[in-house]
XYZ file of C-alpha atoms in Angstrom:
774
model
C 5.163 -34.063 -9.097
C 6.431 -31.311 -11.399
C 9.433 -32.055 -13.557
C 12.754 -30.926 -12.180
C 14.442 -28.097 -14.024
C 18.014 -27.008 -13.542
C 18.766 -23.368 -13.046
C 20.442 -21.852 -16.084
C 22.692 -19.701 -13.964
C 23.333 -22.310 -11.298
C 23.185 -21.760 -7.537
C 24.390 -18.488 -6.106
C 27.333 -18.249 -3.732
C 24.834 -18.156 -0.881
C 23.419 -21.489 -2.062
C 20.119 -19.779 -2.937
C 18.578 -19.344 -6.382
C 17.652 -15.840 -7.507
C 14.043 -14.800 -7.772
C 14.364 -14.929 -11.560
C 15.642 -18.505 -11.300
C 12.634 -19.509 -9.184
C 10.146 -17.860 -11.559
C 11.864 -19.524 -14.535
C 11.712 -22.904 -12.773
C 7.993 -22.488 -12.094
C 7.426 -21.398 -15.695
C 9.005 -24.609 -16.990
C 7.145 -26.838 -14.516
C 4.053 -28.551 -15.843
C 2.053 -28.032 -12.621
C 2.329 -26.511 -9.163
C 5.447 -27.628 -7.316
C 6.447 -28.324 -3.745
C 9.028 -26.343 -1.814
C 11.204 -29.417 -1.580
C 11.219 -29.628 -5.410
C 12.804 -26.188 -5.577
C 15.270 -27.056 -2.802
C 16.369 -30.185 -4.695
C 16.573 -28.453 -8.065
C 18.946 -25.789 -6.746
C 20.799 -27.837 -4.150
C 19.500 -25.911 -1.144
C 20.309 -27.838 2.016
C 20.557 -27.486 5.788
C 20.170 -24.028 7.264
C 19.809 -22.503 3.781
C 16.302 -23.986 3.632
C 15.128 -21.318 6.108
C 16.485 -18.639 3.760
C 14.655 -20.297 0.873
C 11.405 -20.184 2.863
C 11.913 -16.468 3.456
C 12.666 -15.889 -0.236
C 9.502 -17.704 -1.273
C 7.490 -15.742 1.283
C 8.799 -12.494 -0.232
C 7.804 -13.628 -3.720
C 4.346 -14.467 -2.388
C 4.011 -11.025 -0.754
C 5.118 -9.374 -3.990
C 2.401 -11.262 -5.859
C 4.889 -13.178 -8.054
C 3.877 -16.629 -6.765
C 1.063 -18.271 -4.860
C 1.949 -20.172 -1.698
C -0.680 -22.805 -1.012
C -0.502 -23.841 2.606
C 3.119 -22.696 2.667
C 4.503 -25.711 0.762
C 2.696 -25.884 -2.608
C 3.767 -23.179 -5.023
C 2.702 -21.815 -8.391
C 3.330 -18.643 -10.382
C 0.854 -15.854 -9.733
C 1.428 -13.869 -12.932
C 0.823 -16.790 -15.282
C -1.801 -19.461 -15.492
C -1.166 -23.221 -15.621
C -1.853 -25.107 -18.866
C -5.130 -26.403 -17.420
C -7.244 -24.313 -15.052
C -10.863 -23.578 -14.060
C -12.249 -20.418 -15.676
C -15.478 -18.455 -15.247
C -17.449 -17.022 -18.183
C -17.989 -13.307 -17.502
C -19.462 -11.913 -20.743
C -19.915 -12.378 -24.497
C -18.397 -9.928 -26.993
C -19.905 -8.694 -30.254
C -18.376 -11.614 -32.181
C -19.954 -14.196 -29.892
C -16.669 -15.088 -28.184
C -16.913 -15.820 -24.469
C -14.748 -13.583 -22.296
C -13.549 -15.417 -19.192
C -11.487 -14.935 -16.047
C -9.418 -17.411 -14.026
C -11.508 -18.837 -11.193
C -8.733 -18.618 -8.596
C -6.698 -15.493 -9.377
C -4.415 -14.194 -6.598
C -2.032 -11.907 -8.479
C -1.812 -8.213 -7.540
C -2.363 -7.164 -11.177
C -5.580 -7.331 -13.170
C -6.364 -10.960 -14.049
C -5.518 -11.904 -17.648
C -8.358 -12.001 -20.148
C -9.200 -15.497 -21.398
C -11.037 -15.764 -24.702
C -13.115 -18.813 -25.631
C -13.970 -18.480 -29.313
C -17.552 -18.979 -30.446
C -16.380 -21.838 -32.657
C -14.802 -23.734 -29.758
C -17.694 -22.905 -27.411
C -20.155 -24.383 -29.933
C -18.523 -27.796 -29.509
C -19.547 -27.910 -25.830
C -22.970 -29.366 -25.037
C -24.930 -27.740 -23.528
C -23.544 -24.423 -24.771
C -21.725 -22.502 -22.005
C -22.896 -19.048 -20.990
C -22.237 -16.235 -18.550
C -21.826 -17.598 -15.021
C -20.589 -21.048 -16.077
C -17.375 -22.453 -14.675
C -15.334 -24.506 -17.131
C -12.206 -26.599 -16.909
C -10.152 -25.407 -19.845
C -6.818 -25.873 -21.572
C -5.129 -22.458 -21.888
C -2.834 -21.155 -24.619
C -0.877 -17.878 -24.257
C -2.075 -15.336 -26.826
C 0.614 -12.651 -26.640
C -0.442 -9.355 -25.099
C -4.099 -10.350 -25.344
C -3.996 -12.895 -22.509
C -5.016 -16.475 -23.225
C -7.113 -18.522 -25.625
C -9.094 -21.408 -24.150
C -10.306 -24.809 -25.233
C -12.950 -26.399 -22.994
C -12.262 -29.788 -21.441
C -15.546 -29.960 -19.540
C -18.145 -27.867 -17.710
C -17.741 -28.025 -13.927
C -20.683 -25.990 -12.638
C -21.423 -22.396 -11.782
C -18.816 -19.774 -11.019
C -21.071 -17.841 -8.658
C -18.989 -14.665 -8.988
C -20.222 -11.828 -6.812
C -20.090 -8.189 -7.866
C -21.045 -4.983 -6.160
C -23.297 -3.090 -8.558
C -25.804 -0.266 -8.864
C -29.324 -1.545 -9.440
C -31.428 0.275 -12.033
C -35.126 -0.628 -11.792
C -37.013 -1.500 -14.973
C -40.714 -2.208 -15.481
C -39.984 -5.882 -14.917
C -36.735 -6.742 -13.171
C -33.813 -4.400 -13.703
C -30.189 -3.890 -14.717
C -27.135 -4.092 -12.440
C -24.163 -1.901 -13.338
C -20.996 -3.317 -11.683
C -18.723 -0.866 -9.883
C -15.602 -2.988 -10.426
C -13.410 -2.135 -13.408
C -12.814 -5.791 -14.237
C -16.539 -6.372 -14.921
C -17.000 -5.132 -18.474
C -20.771 -5.453 -18.941
C -24.040 -4.758 -17.164
C -26.134 -7.645 -15.902
C -29.829 -8.171 -16.513
C -31.810 -8.913 -13.359
C -34.931 -10.927 -14.150
C -38.269 -10.281 -12.482
C -38.145 -12.103 -9.155
C -34.327 -11.881 -8.808
C -34.265 -8.267 -7.504
C -34.004 -9.357 -3.861
C -36.027 -6.330 -2.762
C -33.628 -3.870 -4.410
C -34.907 -0.433 -5.419
C -33.635 1.929 -8.083
C -30.171 3.228 -7.208
C -29.428 0.632 -4.531
C -25.884 -0.668 -4.183
C -26.354 -4.423 -4.377
C -24.314 -7.585 -4.310
C -25.191 -9.601 -7.395
C -24.287 -13.148 -8.286
C -23.879 -14.154 -11.920
C -26.443 -16.548 -13.356
C -26.022 -19.016 -16.156
C -27.005 -17.571 -19.539
C -27.007 -19.747 -22.616
C -25.975 -18.655 -26.090
C -25.577 -14.983 -26.924
C -28.276 -13.478 -24.745
C -27.768 -10.777 -22.116
C -25.557 -11.375 -19.093
C -27.753 -12.212 -16.128
C -27.428 -11.982 -12.372
C -29.475 -12.102 -9.191
C -29.404 -9.711 -6.231
C -28.063 -11.384 -3.101
C -27.995 -8.449 -0.663
C -28.249 -4.662 -0.459
C -25.176 -2.680 0.650
C -26.510 0.897 0.475
C -27.658 3.490 -2.046
C -25.645 5.264 -4.730
C -27.069 8.688 -3.745
C -25.828 8.291 -0.195
C -22.975 10.704 0.411
C -20.892 7.812 1.748
C -21.440 5.595 -1.326
C -17.862 5.771 -2.611
C -16.453 4.582 0.708
C -19.205 1.979 1.053
C -18.160 0.526 -2.313
C -14.481 0.387 -1.356
C -15.156 -1.228 2.013
C -17.573 -3.767 0.554
C -15.264 -4.693 -2.311
C -12.485 -5.543 0.133
C -14.626 -7.203 2.756
C -13.781 -4.729 5.519
C -16.354 -5.039 8.335
C -17.984 -1.788 9.384
C -20.307 -2.928 12.186
C -19.205 -4.517 15.438
C -20.957 -7.701 16.653
C -23.261 -7.233 19.632
C -20.984 -9.287 21.919
C -18.022 -7.037 21.090
C -19.994 -3.854 21.774
C -21.288 -5.309 25.026
C -17.787 -6.179 26.174
C -16.584 -2.653 25.341
C -19.455 -1.082 27.271
C -18.552 -3.094 30.384
C -14.963 -1.809 30.352
C -13.906 0.417 33.248
C -10.879 2.559 33.979
C -8.334 0.872 36.266
C -7.361 2.271 39.673
C -3.859 3.602 40.297
C -2.911 0.419 42.187
C 0.734 -0.451 41.466
C 0.899 1.811 38.442
C 3.404 4.660 38.332
C 1.608 7.955 38.927
C 2.409 10.335 36.051
C -0.627 12.589 36.509
C 1.485 15.543 37.673
C 3.957 15.143 34.793
C 2.876 17.644 32.080
C 2.471 15.155 29.236
C 0.760 16.612 26.154
C -0.795 15.186 22.986
C 0.038 16.582 19.534
C -2.184 15.264 16.726
C -4.070 16.350 13.590
C -6.707 18.967 14.403
C -9.582 16.569 13.640
C -8.187 13.561 15.553
C -10.505 11.824 18.016
C -8.294 8.942 19.126
C -5.226 10.200 20.972
C -3.004 7.210 21.654
C 0.328 8.944 22.394
C 1.494 11.730 24.684
C 4.984 13.197 25.103
C 7.078 15.094 27.637
C 10.690 16.241 27.774
C 12.930 17.966 30.287
C 16.630 18.641 30.604
C 18.550 15.791 32.217
C 20.028 16.925 35.546
C 22.630 14.135 35.531
C 26.087 15.808 35.483
C 27.387 12.807 33.519
C 25.004 13.664 30.693
C 25.571 17.388 30.009
C 23.110 18.843 27.536
C 21.084 15.620 27.557
C 17.354 15.119 27.955
C 14.833 12.903 29.705
C 11.935 12.061 27.392
C 8.705 10.224 28.245
C 6.461 8.710 25.581
C 3.148 7.503 27.052
C 0.898 5.229 25.002
C -2.729 4.301 25.677
C -2.857 1.031 27.646
C -5.128 -0.850 25.242
C -3.923 -4.199 26.586
C -5.687 -3.469 29.889
C -9.083 -3.354 28.123
C -8.565 -5.917 25.329
C -7.859 -9.250 27.002
C -6.216 -12.039 24.994
C -8.721 -14.289 23.197
C -11.705 -12.150 24.257
C -14.446 -11.095 21.812
C -12.805 -7.680 21.575
C -9.449 -9.284 20.829
C -10.828 -11.592 18.122
C -12.618 -8.720 16.392
C -9.523 -6.496 16.560
C -7.435 -9.230 14.933
C -10.135 -9.741 12.315
C -9.743 -6.070 11.353
C -5.995 -5.793 11.915
C -5.991 -2.004 11.859
C -8.220 1.013 11.479
C -9.056 2.093 7.928
C -9.020 5.810 7.095
C -11.256 7.040 4.255
C -12.141 10.611 3.193
C -15.551 10.506 4.885
C -15.007 8.185 7.826
C -12.730 6.064 9.946
C -13.498 2.367 10.294
C -11.922 1.735 13.712
C -10.209 -1.426 14.902
C -11.871 -1.018 18.298
C -15.387 0.179 19.229
C -15.708 3.910 19.887
C -16.268 3.271 23.600
C -12.562 2.368 23.666
C -10.999 4.127 20.656
C -12.524 7.562 21.300
C -13.105 7.330 25.050
C -11.418 5.000 27.559
C -8.265 4.438 25.498
C -8.006 7.985 24.176
C -5.591 10.180 26.150
C -8.027 13.040 26.594
C -6.898 16.298 28.122
C -7.543 16.698 31.860
C -8.809 13.125 32.303
C -7.077 10.207 34.041
C -6.079 7.510 31.583
C -4.055 4.265 31.919
C -0.926 4.118 29.791
C 2.156 2.076 29.038
C 5.052 4.540 29.122
C 8.728 4.477 28.282
C 11.192 6.890 29.868
C 14.282 7.442 27.715
C 17.482 9.330 28.391
C 19.308 10.800 25.390
C 22.604 12.608 25.083
C 23.174 16.089 23.661
C 23.971 14.271 20.414
C 20.610 12.521 20.418
C 21.899 9.030 21.260
C 19.673 6.976 23.553
C 21.596 5.959 26.672
C 18.929 3.960 28.461
C 15.200 3.354 28.659
C 12.678 2.099 31.186
C 9.115 0.806 30.622
C 6.317 1.286 33.158
C 2.569 0.851 33.447
C 1.214 4.175 34.637
C -1.740 6.465 35.152
C -1.439 9.809 33.373
C -3.391 12.987 32.721
C -2.799 14.932 29.513
C -2.134 18.599 30.316
C -2.935 19.865 26.814
C -4.407 18.702 23.526
C -2.518 20.438 20.726
C -2.886 20.274 16.964
C 0.335 20.235 14.954
C -0.288 23.811 13.858
C -0.757 24.948 17.477
C 2.438 23.244 18.635
C 4.328 24.940 15.826
C 2.896 28.331 16.739
C 3.894 27.876 20.392
C 7.396 26.878 19.302
C 7.568 30.049 17.211
C 6.588 32.190 20.248
C 2.805 31.951 20.103
C 0.588 32.246 23.207
C 0.288 29.395 25.710
C 0.594 28.865 29.446
C 4.102 29.041 30.877
C 4.036 25.308 31.607
C 3.001 24.308 28.067
C 5.482 26.763 26.521
C 8.248 25.164 28.587
C 7.230 21.613 27.617
C 6.985 22.456 23.899
C 10.319 24.320 23.909
C 12.096 21.417 25.623
C 10.509 18.893 23.234
C 11.893 20.874 20.308
C 15.320 21.104 21.972
C 15.358 17.340 22.477
C 14.199 16.895 18.897
C 17.101 18.964 17.577
C 19.451 16.739 19.561
C 17.823 13.688 17.982
C 18.282 15.217 14.539
C 22.044 15.031 15.057
C 21.745 11.271 15.526
C 19.357 11.030 12.564
C 21.813 12.859 10.316
C 24.517 10.332 11.186
C 22.131 7.380 10.784
C 20.964 8.735 7.395
C 17.566 7.049 6.902
C 15.989 7.119 3.452
C 14.705 10.640 2.824
C 12.137 10.594 0.010
C 9.865 13.262 1.588
C 7.017 12.667 -0.893
C 4.054 15.085 -0.709
C 0.849 13.937 1.012
C -2.616 15.125 0.002
C -5.896 15.253 1.877
C -9.394 15.239 0.386
C -11.661 17.840 2.032
C -15.403 17.174 1.842
C -18.165 19.782 2.081
C -21.349 19.482 4.143
C -23.013 17.460 1.366
C -20.236 14.855 1.355
C -18.831 16.069 -1.986
C -15.187 16.946 -2.585
C -14.665 20.631 -1.852
C -10.920 20.669 -2.479
C -7.739 18.655 -2.269
C -4.903 20.088 -0.219
C -1.279 19.175 0.215
C -0.587 18.407 3.852
C 1.733 21.037 5.232
C 4.721 19.587 7.073
C 5.779 21.332 10.278
C 8.644 20.579 12.609
C 5.863 19.559 15.016
C 5.184 16.538 12.782
C 8.854 15.593 12.838
C 9.062 16.028 16.629
C 6.330 13.441 17.186
C 7.610 11.111 14.468
C 11.126 11.129 15.870
C 10.071 10.297 19.417
C 7.668 7.610 18.228
C 10.524 6.009 16.274
C 12.761 6.170 19.349
C 10.059 4.534 21.517
C 9.522 1.800 18.918
C 13.245 1.040 18.878
C 13.271 0.907 22.689
C 10.390 -1.612 22.652
C 12.179 -3.910 20.200
C 15.449 -3.716 22.141
C 13.762 -4.303 25.505
C 11.907 -7.421 24.308
C 14.986 -8.840 22.610
C 16.991 -8.475 25.818
C 14.168 -10.061 27.793
C 14.062 -12.914 25.244
C 10.308 -12.385 24.795
C 8.728 -13.268 21.425
C 7.567 -10.227 19.463
C 6.415 -9.020 16.072
C 8.880 -6.714 14.345
C 8.131 -4.095 11.742
C 10.634 -5.059 9.044
C 11.678 -3.418 5.807
C 14.155 -5.553 3.915
C 16.862 -4.258 1.592
C 15.827 -3.543 -2.007
C 15.574 -6.527 -4.338
C 18.876 -6.823 -6.312
C 16.917 -7.406 -9.514
C 14.888 -4.237 -8.966
C 18.102 -2.360 -8.278
C 19.491 -3.518 -11.624
C 16.372 -2.065 -13.262
C 16.884 1.194 -11.340
C 20.488 1.393 -12.527
C 19.400 0.890 -16.145
C 16.881 3.707 -15.819
C 19.277 6.067 -14.025
C 21.893 5.450 -16.678
C 19.501 6.895 -19.288
C 19.379 10.076 -17.162
C 23.177 10.150 -16.766
C 23.249 9.117 -13.102
C 25.332 6.397 -11.489
C 24.373 4.090 -8.624
C 27.067 1.845 -7.143
C 26.800 -1.886 -7.726
C 27.985 -2.816 -4.260
C 25.975 -2.900 -1.035
C 23.310 -0.195 -1.079
C 22.353 1.807 1.975
C 19.780 4.600 2.372
C 22.598 7.158 2.263
C 23.390 6.098 -1.314
C 19.844 6.909 -2.367
C 19.922 10.185 -0.411
C 23.052 11.296 -2.265
C 21.356 10.424 -5.535
C 18.270 12.444 -4.580
C 20.444 15.397 -3.588
C 22.018 15.466 -7.039
C 18.589 15.060 -8.638
C 17.370 18.062 -6.625
C 20.227 20.161 -8.006
C 19.149 19.154 -11.517
C 15.464 19.820 -10.785
C 14.718 16.115 -11.309
C 14.072 15.044 -7.712
C 10.465 13.941 -8.227
C 11.438 11.973 -11.325
C 14.226 10.124 -9.502
C 12.213 9.773 -6.270
C 9.575 7.820 -8.190
C 11.998 5.143 -9.364
C 13.755 4.980 -5.968
C 10.375 4.406 -4.310
C 9.592 1.597 -6.770
C 12.858 -0.149 -5.895
C 11.856 -0.524 -2.236
C 10.308 -3.628 -0.755
C 7.064 -3.323 1.151
C 7.384 -3.036 4.920
C 5.640 -5.932 6.685
C 5.195 -7.511 10.099
C 7.325 -10.562 10.879
C 8.705 -12.484 13.839
C 12.036 -12.839 12.027
C 14.012 -9.621 12.235
C 15.768 -8.371 9.095
C 15.953 -4.760 10.264
C 14.337 -1.680 8.777
C 16.146 -0.505 5.653
C 14.223 2.736 5.197
C 14.885 3.928 8.748
C 18.363 2.361 8.721
C 17.680 0.605 12.002
C 18.761 -2.840 13.120
C 15.576 -3.548 15.083
C 12.182 -1.911 15.082
C 8.716 -2.763 16.422
C 5.379 -0.936 16.390
C 4.500 0.110 19.940
C 2.985 3.595 19.697
C -0.482 3.117 18.120
C -2.342 0.217 19.778
C -5.738 1.900 19.292
C -5.455 1.529 15.513
C -2.914 -1.305 14.942
C -3.096 -4.839 16.272
C 0.690 -5.249 15.954
C 1.191 -2.621 18.668
C -1.246 -4.425 20.956
C 0.843 -7.618 20.717
C 3.980 -5.637 21.600
C 2.225 -4.104 24.626
C 1.270 -7.549 25.882
C 4.830 -8.757 25.379
C 6.174 -5.828 27.445
C 3.628 -6.471 30.206
C 4.767 -10.076 30.398
C 8.506 -9.366 30.076
C 8.579 -6.780 32.874
C 5.817 -8.249 35.061
C 3.602 -5.180 34.744
C 0.307 -6.799 35.696
C -2.664 -8.428 33.984
C -3.346 -9.243 30.317
C 0.223 -9.876 29.266
C 1.305 -12.161 26.442
C 0.042 -15.732 26.788
C 1.841 -18.871 25.651
C -0.838 -19.426 23.026
C -0.356 -15.919 21.636
C 3.434 -16.284 21.629
C 3.140 -19.436 19.505
C 0.642 -17.767 17.188
C 2.741 -14.627 16.536
C 4.127 -15.800 13.128
C 0.612 -16.399 11.835
C -0.637 -13.151 13.399
C 2.185 -11.224 11.691
C 1.238 -12.695 8.333
C -2.451 -11.967 8.882
C -2.068 -8.332 9.911
C 0.352 -7.684 7.025
C -2.378 -8.874 4.639
C -5.023 -6.811 6.426
C -2.838 -3.717 6.232
C -2.586 -4.134 2.453
C -6.357 -4.613 2.325
C -6.938 -1.291 4.084
C -4.449 0.511 1.855
C -6.243 -0.811 -1.234
C -9.649 0.282 0.108
C -8.310 3.726 0.992
C -6.832 4.114 -2.488
C -10.047 2.975 -4.214
C -12.175 5.314 -2.124
C -9.898 8.251 -2.923
C -9.991 7.358 -6.639
C -13.801 7.420 -6.694
C -14.064 10.687 -4.786
C -11.500 12.321 -7.085
C -13.202 10.970 -10.225
C -16.475 12.468 -8.965
C -14.685 15.750 -8.260
C -13.230 15.860 -11.790
C -16.330 14.605 -13.625
C -17.459 18.147 -14.412
C -13.992 19.042 -15.708
C -13.882 16.672 -18.689
C -12.024 18.518 -21.466
C -9.892 20.521 -19.022
C -6.096 20.492 -19.170
C -3.917 19.546 -16.211
C -0.265 19.499 -15.242
C 0.729 15.944 -14.360
C 3.630 13.566 -13.907
C 4.125 10.113 -15.400
C 3.936 7.558 -12.572
C 3.892 4.324 -14.558
C 4.905 3.115 -17.997
C 3.434 -0.030 -19.566
C 3.068 -1.531 -23.026
C -0.581 -0.428 -22.956
C 0.013 3.229 -22.089
C 1.040 5.664 -19.370
C -0.225 6.161 -15.824
C -0.186 9.804 -14.762
C -0.832 11.686 -11.521
C -2.227 15.220 -11.544
C -0.057 17.740 -9.697
C -2.887 19.644 -8.047
C -5.187 16.878 -6.795
C -2.965 13.788 -6.860
C -5.629 11.985 -8.933
C -4.319 8.985 -10.875
C -5.402 8.217 -14.426
C -4.410 6.437 -17.613
C -3.281 7.599 -21.051
C -3.891 4.729 -23.493
C -1.179 4.122 -26.079
C -3.529 5.324 -28.831
C -3.837 8.706 -27.082
C -0.122 9.348 -26.620
C 0.978 10.765 -29.968
C 0.783 10.782 -33.743
C 3.222 7.936 -34.311
C 3.702 4.418 -33.062
C 5.319 4.171 -29.632
C 7.000 1.071 -28.311
C 7.532 0.132 -24.669
C 11.130 -0.078 -23.387
C 11.041 -1.795 -20.003
C 14.651 -1.072 -18.993
C 14.257 2.636 -19.702
C 10.810 2.855 -18.057
C 9.737 4.668 -21.195
C 7.794 4.521 -24.439
C 9.719 5.644 -27.510
C 8.413 6.908 -30.822
C 9.533 4.641 -33.642
C 9.687 7.514 -36.162
C 10.985 10.511 -34.217
C 12.595 8.698 -31.272
C 10.645 10.983 -28.907
C 10.442 9.692 -25.327
C 7.885 9.667 -22.545
C 9.511 8.296 -19.401
C 8.776 7.594 -15.754
C 8.671 10.748 -13.627
C 8.417 13.116 -16.609
C 6.214 16.217 -16.118
C 3.535 16.455 -18.815
C 0.303 18.240 -19.671
C -2.773 16.100 -20.245
C -6.445 16.594 -21.127
C -9.176 14.785 -19.218
C -11.153 12.694 -21.714
C -13.351 10.641 -19.383
C -14.193 10.370 -15.679
C -16.079 7.401 -14.208
C -16.839 7.997 -10.498
C -18.532 4.629 -10.129
C -15.294 2.778 -10.837
C -12.848 5.584 -9.975
C -11.381 5.550 -13.489
C -9.896 8.575 -15.260
C -8.769 8.580 -18.909
C -6.525 11.271 -20.329
C -5.063 12.347 -23.658
C -1.452 13.475 -23.939
C -0.839 17.112 -24.865
C 2.882 17.494 -24.177
C 5.418 16.650 -26.839
C 7.804 13.823 -25.973
C 11.340 14.499 -24.839
C 13.679 14.623 -27.844
C 15.377 11.365 -28.809
C 17.215 9.837 -31.748
C 15.035 10.149 -34.876
C 13.860 7.064 -36.717
C 14.973 4.618 -34.037
C 14.489 1.085 -35.291
C 11.571 -0.979 -34.063
C 11.587 -4.663 -33.188
C 11.477 -5.670 -36.852
C 14.743 -3.878 -37.461
C 13.105 -1.398 -39.862
C 12.038 2.167 -39.201
C 8.291 2.435 -38.664
C 6.116 4.312 -41.142
C 5.193 7.854 -40.090
C 1.734 8.257 -38.629
C 1.264 4.625 -37.693
C -1.573 4.239 -35.203
C -3.214 7.583 -36.089
C -5.563 8.441 -38.925
C -4.336 10.720 -41.675
C -6.571 13.558 -40.525
C -4.435 14.017 -37.411
C -2.809 17.424 -37.411
C 0.498 18.541 -36.079
C 0.254 19.462 -32.425
C 0.197 23.194 -31.843
C 2.807 24.805 -29.553
C 0.061 25.705 -27.057
C -0.414 22.064 -26.141
C 2.801 21.647 -24.291
C 6.284 23.012 -24.864
C 9.123 20.738 -25.784
C 11.314 20.253 -22.753
C 14.994 20.961 -22.839
C 17.271 18.047 -22.017
C 19.008 18.197 -18.671
C 22.550 19.516 -18.608
C 25.203 16.856 -18.656
C 26.379 16.509 -15.097
C 27.382 13.015 -14.174
C 25.820 12.235 -10.816
C 27.227 9.583 -8.527
C 25.682 8.043 -5.466
C 28.494 5.810 -4.282
C 29.144 7.454 -0.953
C 29.303 5.065 1.989
C 26.670 5.720 4.663
C 27.797 7.121 7.968
C 27.019 4.958 10.953
C 25.191 6.370 13.956
C-alpha cells in the first residue's frame, strides 16, 4: 500500500480535497494507490465518498490520473519510479530512446533515455523492440533517464507506416509523429506488402546499434489512394469501417412498421432542414400558432426524430455494433456511420414524400418562448420538404416556395424569435467560434477551405433541438426512468484561477465568486469592444470542462440548463438511442423499449460512449491535419496571418486564419533573443527586451515545413513581440545576454515582416454581472 500523505492545505469546507491536493498526494506516493487511501488521507467519509468518486472520474477524463478498474489510481502525467519501457530507437550517440509501455495520458508520452553506458551493462544487450523493467529518474524538461532492472520480453509495438520496397525487403516509414525513425523490413517480413502500401508493422528486436527493424503484420491501404489520410486516422484510432456480415444481414431484413397504434402525422407538414450534402435526415420540424386563448401569441411546435429504436433491438447484432462505434465519425472524404446505410440513409432517414416511423414530441411555448408543456408520441410521418439551410433562409427572406412551405418556414422563424427571448434571459455561453469545412476536388485533394456561413436557419434548428432534448430529460425524470444525461460541469476552480491571472495581464477582471455563463458573456462583450474577442474567447474556451455522458446529472453549464439529454440524433449517436428506448418504456409506446439489463448497464454505457466520442474527435482532427498539411505542402516559404492558440516551454502553437490549419513554432524560431515560458500569463517573454508573445495574439508566420504523412506543420515567427518591460530578469535573477539562442549572423528583423502592435487602450473591463434567470 502507498504511504499516506497529509494534504498541505487540509480538507476543504466540503470535506473534499482539491485536484491539486490529489495530484500532490499521488506524486508523493511510492506506487499506485487505492481510492480508500485518498479517502483516509483527506478524511472523506459518508456521502462525501460519492463526490470523491466523481472528482476522481473527472481527473481521469482530463487525463491527469489513470483509474484502474475504478479503484486503483496513479498519475497519468508522471511515471512511477519503476515501470516497463519499450525501446523505440537508437540515437547518434548510441543511447536507447524509449517510451513507457502503458501510457494513457492525453499528451505525448515522455521520452525515456537509456544511456549507452547503462545499456552495455545488460546482457544480452537490449535493442529496438525490447521491453525492459527500468528504474526511472526525472531529467528536467528532457523526460526521464533509465536504469535497467531486467529485460522482460518484447514490446510488440504496432505502427501504421508506408512501406517502401527495396531490392530485398524494404523500409517502413511510420505515419505517427511519436515514431522518430524508419524501420528496416527484412526479406521475408514484408507480409505481401508492395511499394507505397499502408501497413501495420510490429517492431522486432535489434541488438546493438544496427537499424531499427520491424515486420509487416497487415495491409491497411495504399498511400496513393485518395482516401489515405482518412484511412490513416481511422486505423490509428481503431475505428471500424466495415460492418460484420451478421450486422448487414440484420439491417437488410429490417422493414418499415405499419401505422398500427402510432399517431398519424403524415398530413402534418413536417420538413427537414439540413446541410445541402446530408444523406441521413434524423429530425423534422413543424410549427403553428397556438389557438388556445390562454396562450396568446404562443406556438405549437413538433420535433419528429427517426425511430431508430424500432429497427435496432436491444442486445441485437445491430445494437452491439452501434455501441462498439458509439457514434458516426465525420471526415473530409467520408462518413463512417454508426449504423449500416440500409438504416442510416434509407429506413431511418426522414426522406421527403416517404412514410417513415418517428418518435415525436409536441411542445407548447408561450409568446416569451417558455415551454408550457410537452407530449411524446410514437408516430408515422411524411416529410413535406427537404430543405438545405441556405434554402430555408432564402424562403424566410421571401424566396420562392409553395404556399404551404412558406407558411411553415415563416411560423418556425416566428416561434424561434419567441424562443430567443427565453434564451436571452437564460444567457447560455456565447463563444460563437468560427467553423471551417475542407472542400475536396474530384481527385480527392483539397480544393479550398471555407468558413461555414451561419444563418438564422441553423439557429432555428439548434434551438428546437435543444428544447426537445430538455423535454426528453424532464419527461424521463418525472417518469423515474433511468437515462443518460449530456452533462457539462462548471469550470474547474483551478483553471478559473489561471484564467483570472491571464485576464489580469490584459487589464480585465473576472469575479472570484460563483461563475455563470453570463459572466463570461459580459467579458466577451467587453473584449469585442476592444477588438480582442478572439484572444479572450480562446482562454475562456480552455477554462471549460469537456461535455460528457453520465447517469448522474450535474446540469449543462454551457447551455445554462438544469437537465439535458441527447434525443435528436439517434442515427449517429448511441446516447440518443438509449434515450429513445427509455421514452418508449416510460410512456408504454410499444416494442423495443429499455430493458432492465440496459438500465443497469447505463453508467458503463455512458462511460464507453464518452470515450468513443473523444476517439472520433481525435480521428477527425488528425484527418483534417493531414489533408491541410498536404494542401499547404506546395506553399512552404509562404507567409500567413495566424493566431497563437497554445503557449508551451517548447514553443508556440498557431492556427492560420484562412485555413484553420494548426502548426508549431519551435522556441528557436521565435526571435533573436532567449524567451522564457510564463505559465500564468500564457506567454513567452524575451529576457532582453521583455517582448511578449501570448495566447490569442494575432501574428504573421512563415511556413518552414509541411509533412502530410504525419499532419505536421512547422512555422517561423515573423511578427515582432508585443512590447514589454526591457531587460526583464530571468530565473537566475540576472538579465540575459543579448542574442542568446541565435547565432551572431542573425540580422534585425525588417519592418516588412510584421508590424509592432499597439497596446490596447486602458479600459478596465469587469465581468461580475449576475446572470439573469430564465
